[in-house]
């Protein structure tokens, strides 16, 4: 079996901003429950990732969960979920031939428009433009 290696650049070429939920999920605390939760979020971007749902998974009140999450990861749970979904959408756009609607659904975006808005807000390009610019062309 071929192992898939994840390469993460601290600074990307071409002026791209670095948004990596995978980097954020790396152990930064001795609290294993938060590590487990962030790993679960990374592998389930289309799940209900509301603060209420995540707090319930951690057996905490939403307010306490949000406060402790921010303390541990440096961002709120909503921002973390947005980064996870955006990372996954970027990966799907570059590594698959799925249509934009399928990418949006797989990554937990309720509509194609919310996918587009996320890309515009964070990356200043549409998902289609992102794919066109950064997807490597296969050489025959």
Coordinates of N, CA and C in Angstrom, one line a residue:
X1 N 0.8 -1.2 0.0 CA 0.0 0.0 0.0 C 0.9 1.2 0.0
X2 N 0.4 2.2 -0.7 CA 1.2 3.5 -0.8 C 0.7 4.4 0.3
X3 N 1.6 4.9 1.1 CA 1.2 5.9 2.2 C 1.1 7.3 1.5
X4 N 0.0 8.0 1.9 CA -0.2 9.3 1.5 C 0.5 10.3 2.4
X5 N 1.4 11.1 1.9 CA 2.1 12.0 2.8 C 1.5 13.4 2.6
X6 N 1.2 14.1 3.8 CA 0.6 15.4 3.8 C 1.8 16.4 3.9
X7 N 1.9 17.2 2.9 CA 3.0 18.3 2.9 C 2.3 19.6 3.2
X8 N 2.7 20.3 4.2 CA 2.1 21.6 4.5 C 3.2 22.6 4.5
X9 N 3.0 23.7 3.7 CA 4.0 24.7 3.6 C 3.6 25.8 4.7
X10 N 4.6 26.3 5.4 CA 4.4 27.4 6.3 C 4.1 28.7 5.6
X11 N 4.7 28.9 4.4 CA 4.4 30.0 3.6 C 4.2 29.5 2.1
X12 N 3.1 29.8 1.5 CA 2.8 29.3 0.2 C 3.4 30.2 -0.9
X13 N 3.8 29.6 -2.0 CA 4.2 30.5 -3.1 C 3.1 31.2 -3.8
X14 N 3.4 32.3 -4.5 CA 2.3 33.0 -5.3 C 1.4 33.8 -4.4
X15 N 1.8 34.1 -3.2 CA 0.9 35.0 -2.4 C -0.3 34.4 -1.8
X16 N -0.4 33.1 -1.9 CA -1.6 32.4 -1.3 C -1.4 32.4 0.2
X17 N -2.5 32.7 0.9 CA -2.6 32.7 2.3 C -2.6 31.2 2.8
X18 N -2.0 31.0 4.0 CA -2.0 29.7 4.6 C -3.2 29.5 5.5
X19 N -4.1 28.6 5.2 CA -5.2 28.2 6.0 C -5.1 26.8 6.2
X20 N -4.7 26.3 7.3 CA -4.6 24.8 7.5 C -5.3 24.4 8.8
X21 N -6.4 23.8 8.6 CA -7.1 23.2 9.8 C -6.3 22.0 10.3
X22 N -5.6 21.3 9.4 CA -4.7 20.2 9.9 C -3.6 20.7 10.8
X23 N -3.0 21.8 10.5 CA -2.0 22.4 11.4 C -2.6 22.7 12.8
X24 N -3.8 23.3 12.7 CA -4.5 23.7 14.0 C -4.9 22.6 14.8
X25 N -5.2 21.4 14.2 CA -5.6 20.3 14.9 C -4.5 19.5 15.6
X26 N -3.2 19.8 15.2 CA -2.1 19.1 15.8 C -2.1 19.4 17.3
X27 N -1.7 18.4 18.1 CA -1.7 18.5 19.5 C -1.0 19.7 20.1
X28 N -1.8 20.6 20.7 CA -1.3 21.8 21.3 C -1.6 21.8 22.8
X29 N -2.2 20.7 23.3 CA -2.7 20.6 24.6 C -2.7 19.2 25.1
X30 N -2.7 19.0 26.4 CA -2.7 17.7 26.9 C -4.1 17.1 27.0
X31 N -5.1 18.0 26.6 CA -6.5 17.6 26.7 C -6.8 16.7 25.5
X32 N -6.8 15.4 25.6 CA -7.0 14.5 24.5 C -8.4 14.6 23.9
X33 N -9.4 15.0 24.7 CA -10.8 15.1 24.2 C -10.9 16.2 23.1
X34 N -10.2 17.3 23.2 CA -10.2 18.3 22.2 C -9.5 17.9 20.9
X35 N -8.4 17.2 21.1 CA -7.6 16.6 20.0 C -8.5 15.6 19.2
X36 N -9.2 14.8 19.9 CA -10.1 13.8 19.3 C -11.2 14.5 18.5
X37 N -11.7 15.5 19.1 CA -12.8 16.3 18.5 C -12.3 16.9 17.2
X38 N -11.2 17.6 17.3 CA -10.7 18.3 16.1 C -10.4 17.3 14.9
X39 N -9.9 16.1 15.3 CA -9.6 15.1 14.3 C -10.9 14.6 13.7
X40 N -11.9 14.5 14.5 CA -13.2 14.0 14.0 C -13.8 15.0 13.1
X41 N -13.7 16.3 13.4 CA -14.2 17.4 12.6 C -13.5 17.3 11.2
X42 N -12.2 17.1 11.2 CA -11.5 17.1 10.0 C -12.0 15.9 9.0
X43 N -12.4 14.9 9.6 CA -12.9 13.7 8.8 C -14.4 13.7 8.5
X44 N -15.1 14.7 9.1 CA -16.5 14.8 8.9 C -17.0 16.2 8.6
X45 N -16.5 16.8 7.5 CA -16.8 18.2 7.3 C -18.3 18.4 7.0
X46 N -19.0 17.4 6.5 CA -20.4 17.6 6.1 C -21.4 17.4 7.3
X47 N -20.8 17.0 8.5 CA -21.7 16.7 9.6 C -22.2 18.0 10.2
X48 N -23.1 17.9 11.1 CA -23.6 19.0 11.9 C -22.5 19.5 12.8
X49 N -21.9 20.5 12.5 CA -20.7 21.0 13.2 C -21.0 22.4 13.9
X50 N -22.3 22.5 14.3 CA -22.7 23.7 15.1 C -22.1 23.6 16.4
X51 N -22.0 24.8 17.1 CA -21.4 24.8 18.4 C -22.2 23.9 19.3
X52 N -23.5 23.9 19.2 CA -24.4 23.1 20.1 C -24.1 21.6 19.9
X53 N -23.9 21.2 18.6 CA -23.7 19.8 18.3 C -22.3 19.4 18.9
X54 N -21.3 20.2 18.6 CA -19.9 19.9 19.1 C -19.8 19.9 20.6
X55 N -20.5 20.9 21.2 CA -20.6 20.9 22.7 C -21.2 19.7 23.3
X56 N -22.2 19.2 22.6 CA -22.9 18.0 23.1 C -21.9 16.8 23.0
X57 N -21.2 16.7 21.9 CA -20.2 15.6 21.8 C -19.2 15.6 22.9
X58 N -18.9 16.8 23.4 CA -17.9 17.0 24.5 C -18.6 17.0 25.9
X59 N -19.9 16.8 25.9 CA -20.6 16.9 27.2 C -20.4 18.2 28.0
X60 N -20.5 19.3 27.2 CA -20.3 20.6 27.8 C -21.5 21.5 27.4
X61 N -21.7 22.6 28.1 CA -22.6 23.6 27.6 C -22.0 24.3 26.4
X62 N -22.8 24.8 25.5 CA -22.3 25.5 24.3 C -21.3 26.7 24.7
X63 N -21.7 27.4 25.7 CA -20.9 28.6 26.1 C -19.6 28.2 26.7
X64 N -19.5 27.2 27.5 CA -18.3 26.7 28.1 C -17.4 26.0 27.0
X65 N -18.1 25.3 26.2 CA -17.3 24.6 25.1 C -16.6 25.7 24.2
X66 N -17.4 26.7 23.8 CA -16.8 27.7 22.9 C -15.7 28.4 23.6
X67 N -15.8 28.7 24.8 CA -14.7 29.4 25.6 C -13.5 28.5 25.7
X68 N -13.7 27.2 26.0 CA -12.5 26.3 26.2 C -11.9 26.0 24.8
X69 N -12.7 25.9 23.8 CA -12.2 25.6 22.4 C -11.3 26.8 22.0
X70 N -11.7 28.0 22.2 CA -10.9 29.2 21.8 C -9.6 29.2 22.7
X71 N -9.7 28.9 23.9 CA -8.5 28.8 24.8 C -7.5 27.8 24.2
X72 N -8.0 26.7 23.8 CA -7.1 25.6 23.4 C -6.5 25.8 22.0
X73 N -7.4 26.3 21.0 CA -7.0 26.4 19.6 C -6.7 27.8 19.2
X74 N -7.1 28.8 19.9 CA -6.8 30.2 19.5 C -7.8 30.8 18.5
X75 N -8.8 30.0 18.2 CA -9.9 30.5 17.3 C -11.2 29.8 17.9
X76 N -12.3 30.5 17.6 CA -13.6 29.9 18.0 C -14.0 28.7 17.1
X77 N -14.9 27.9 17.6 CA -15.3 26.7 16.9 C -15.9 27.0 15.5
X78 N -16.6 28.1 15.4 CA -17.2 28.4 14.1 C -16.1 28.7 13.0
X79 N -15.1 29.5 13.4 CA -14.0 29.8 12.5 C -13.2 28.5 12.2
X80 N -13.0 27.7 13.2 CA -12.3 26.4 12.9 C -13.0 25.6 11.9
X81 N -14.4 25.4 12.1 CA -15.2 24.7 11.1 C -15.1 25.3 9.7
X82 N -15.2 26.6 9.6 CA -15.0 27.2 8.3 C -13.7 26.9 7.7
X83 N -12.6 26.9 8.4 CA -11.3 26.6 7.9 C -11.2 25.1 7.4
X84 N -11.8 24.2 8.2 CA -11.8 22.8 7.9 C -12.6 22.6 6.5
X85 N -13.7 23.2 6.4 CA -14.5 23.1 5.2 C -13.8 23.7 4.0
X86 N -13.2 24.8 4.2 CA -12.5 25.5 3.1 C -11.3 24.6 2.7
X87 N -10.6 24.1 3.6 CA -9.4 23.2 3.3 C -9.9 22.0 2.5
X88 N -11.0 21.4 2.9 CA -11.5 20.2 2.3 C -12.0 20.6 0.9
X89 N -12.7 21.7 0.7 CA -13.1 22.1 -0.6 C -12.0 22.4 -1.5
X90 N -10.9 23.0 -1.0 CA -9.7 23.3 -1.9 C -9.1 21.9 -2.3
X91 N -9.0 21.0 -1.4 CA -8.5 19.7 -1.7 C -9.3 19.0 -2.8
X92 N -10.6 19.0 -2.6 CA -11.5 18.3 -3.6 C -11.4 19.0 -4.9
X93 N -11.3 20.3 -5.0 CA -11.2 21.0 -6.3 C -9.9 20.6 -7.0
X94 N -8.9 20.4 -6.2 CA -7.6 20.1 -6.9 C -7.4 18.7 -7.2
X95 N -8.0 17.8 -6.4 CA -7.7 16.4 -6.5 C -8.9 15.5 -7.1
X96 N -10.0 16.2 -7.4 CA -11.1 15.4 -8.0 C -11.7 16.2 -9.2
X97 N -12.5 15.5 -9.9 CA -13.2 16.2 -11.0 C -14.7 16.4 -10.7
X98 N -15.0 16.4 -9.4 CA -16.4 16.6 -9.0 C -16.9 18.0 -9.4
X99 N -18.1 18.1 -9.6 CA -18.7 19.3 -9.9 C -18.8 20.2 -8.6
X100 N -19.0 21.5 -8.8 CA -19.0 22.4 -7.7 C -20.1 22.0 -6.7
X101 N -21.3 21.6 -7.1 CA -22.4 21.2 -6.2 C -22.0 20.0 -5.4
X102 N -21.3 19.1 -6.0 CA -20.9 17.9 -5.3 C -19.8 18.3 -4.2
X103 N -18.9 19.1 -4.6 CA -17.9 19.6 -3.7 C -18.5 20.3 -2.5
X104 N -19.5 21.2 -2.8 CA -20.1 21.9 -1.7 C -20.8 21.0 -0.7
X105 N -21.5 20.0 -1.2 CA -22.3 19.1 -0.4 C -21.3 18.2 0.4
X106 N -20.2 17.7 -0.2 CA -19.2 16.9 0.5 C -18.6 17.6 1.6
X107 N -18.4 18.9 1.5 CA -17.7 19.7 2.4 C -18.5 20.4 3.5
X108 N -19.8 20.1 3.4 CA -20.7 20.7 4.5 C -21.4 22.0 4.2
X109 N -21.2 22.5 3.0 CA -21.8 23.8 2.6 C -23.3 23.5 2.2
X110 N -24.2 24.3 2.8 CA -25.6 24.0 2.5 C -26.0 24.3 1.1
X111 N -25.3 25.2 0.4 CA -25.6 25.5 -1.0 C -24.3 25.8 -1.7
X112 N -24.4 25.9 -3.0 CA -23.3 26.3 -3.8 C -22.9 27.7 -3.5
X113 N -23.9 28.5 -3.3 CA -23.7 29.9 -3.0 C -22.8 30.1 -1.7
X114 N -23.1 29.3 -0.7 CA -22.3 29.4 0.5 C -20.8 29.0 0.3
X115 N -20.6 28.0 -0.6 CA -19.3 27.7 -1.0 C -18.6 28.9 -1.7
X116 N -19.3 29.5 -2.6 CA -18.7 30.6 -3.4 C -18.4 31.8 -2.4
X117 N -19.3 32.1 -1.5 CA -19.1 33.2 -0.6 C -17.9 32.9 0.3
X118 N -17.7 31.7 0.7 CA -16.5 31.3 1.6 C -15.2 31.5 0.8
X119 N -15.2 31.1 -0.5 CA -14.0 31.3 -1.3 C -13.8 32.7 -1.5
X120 N -14.8 33.5 -1.8 CA -14.6 34.9 -2.1 C -14.1 35.6 -0.8
X121 N -14.7 35.3 0.3 CA -14.3 36.0 1.6 C -12.9 35.6 2.0
X122 N -12.5 34.3 1.9 CA -11.2 33.9 2.4 C -10.1 33.9 1.3
X123 N -10.4 33.6 0.1 CA -9.3 33.5 -0.9 C -9.4 34.5 -2.0
X124 N -10.5 35.3 -2.1 CA -10.7 36.3 -3.1 C -10.8 35.8 -4.5
X125 N -11.2 34.5 -4.6 CA -11.5 34.0 -5.9 C -12.7 33.0 -5.8
X126 N -13.4 32.7 -6.9 CA -14.5 31.8 -6.9 C -13.9 30.4 -6.8
X127 N -14.7 29.4 -6.5 CA -14.2 28.0 -6.5 C -13.7 27.6 -7.9
X128 N -14.5 28.0 -8.9 CA -14.1 27.6 -10.3 C -12.8 28.3 -10.7
X129 N -12.6 29.5 -10.3 CA -11.3 30.2 -10.6 C -10.2 29.5 -9.9
X130 N -10.4 29.1 -8.6 CA -9.4 28.5 -7.8 C -8.9 27.2 -8.5
X131 N -9.9 26.4 -8.9 CA -9.6 25.1 -9.6 C -8.8 25.4 -10.9
X132 N -9.3 26.4 -11.7 CA -8.6 26.7 -12.9 C -7.2 27.1 -12.7
X133 N -6.9 27.9 -11.7 CA -5.6 28.5 -11.4 C -4.6 27.5 -10.9
X134 N -5.1 26.6 -10.0 CA -4.2 25.8 -9.2 C -4.2 24.3 -9.5
X135 N -5.2 23.8 -10.2 CA -5.2 22.4 -10.5 C -4.1 22.1 -11.6
X136 N -3.2 21.2 -11.2 CA -2.1 20.9 -12.1 C -2.7 20.2 -13.4
X137 N -2.2 20.5 -14.5 CA -2.6 19.9 -15.8 C -1.7 18.7 -16.0
X138 N -2.4 17.6 -16.3 CA -1.7 16.3 -16.6 C -0.9 16.5 -17.9
X139 N 0.3 16.1 -17.9 CA 1.1 16.1 -19.2 C 1.1 14.7 -19.8
X140 N 0.7 14.6 -21.1 CA 0.7 13.3 -21.8 C 2.0 12.6 -21.9

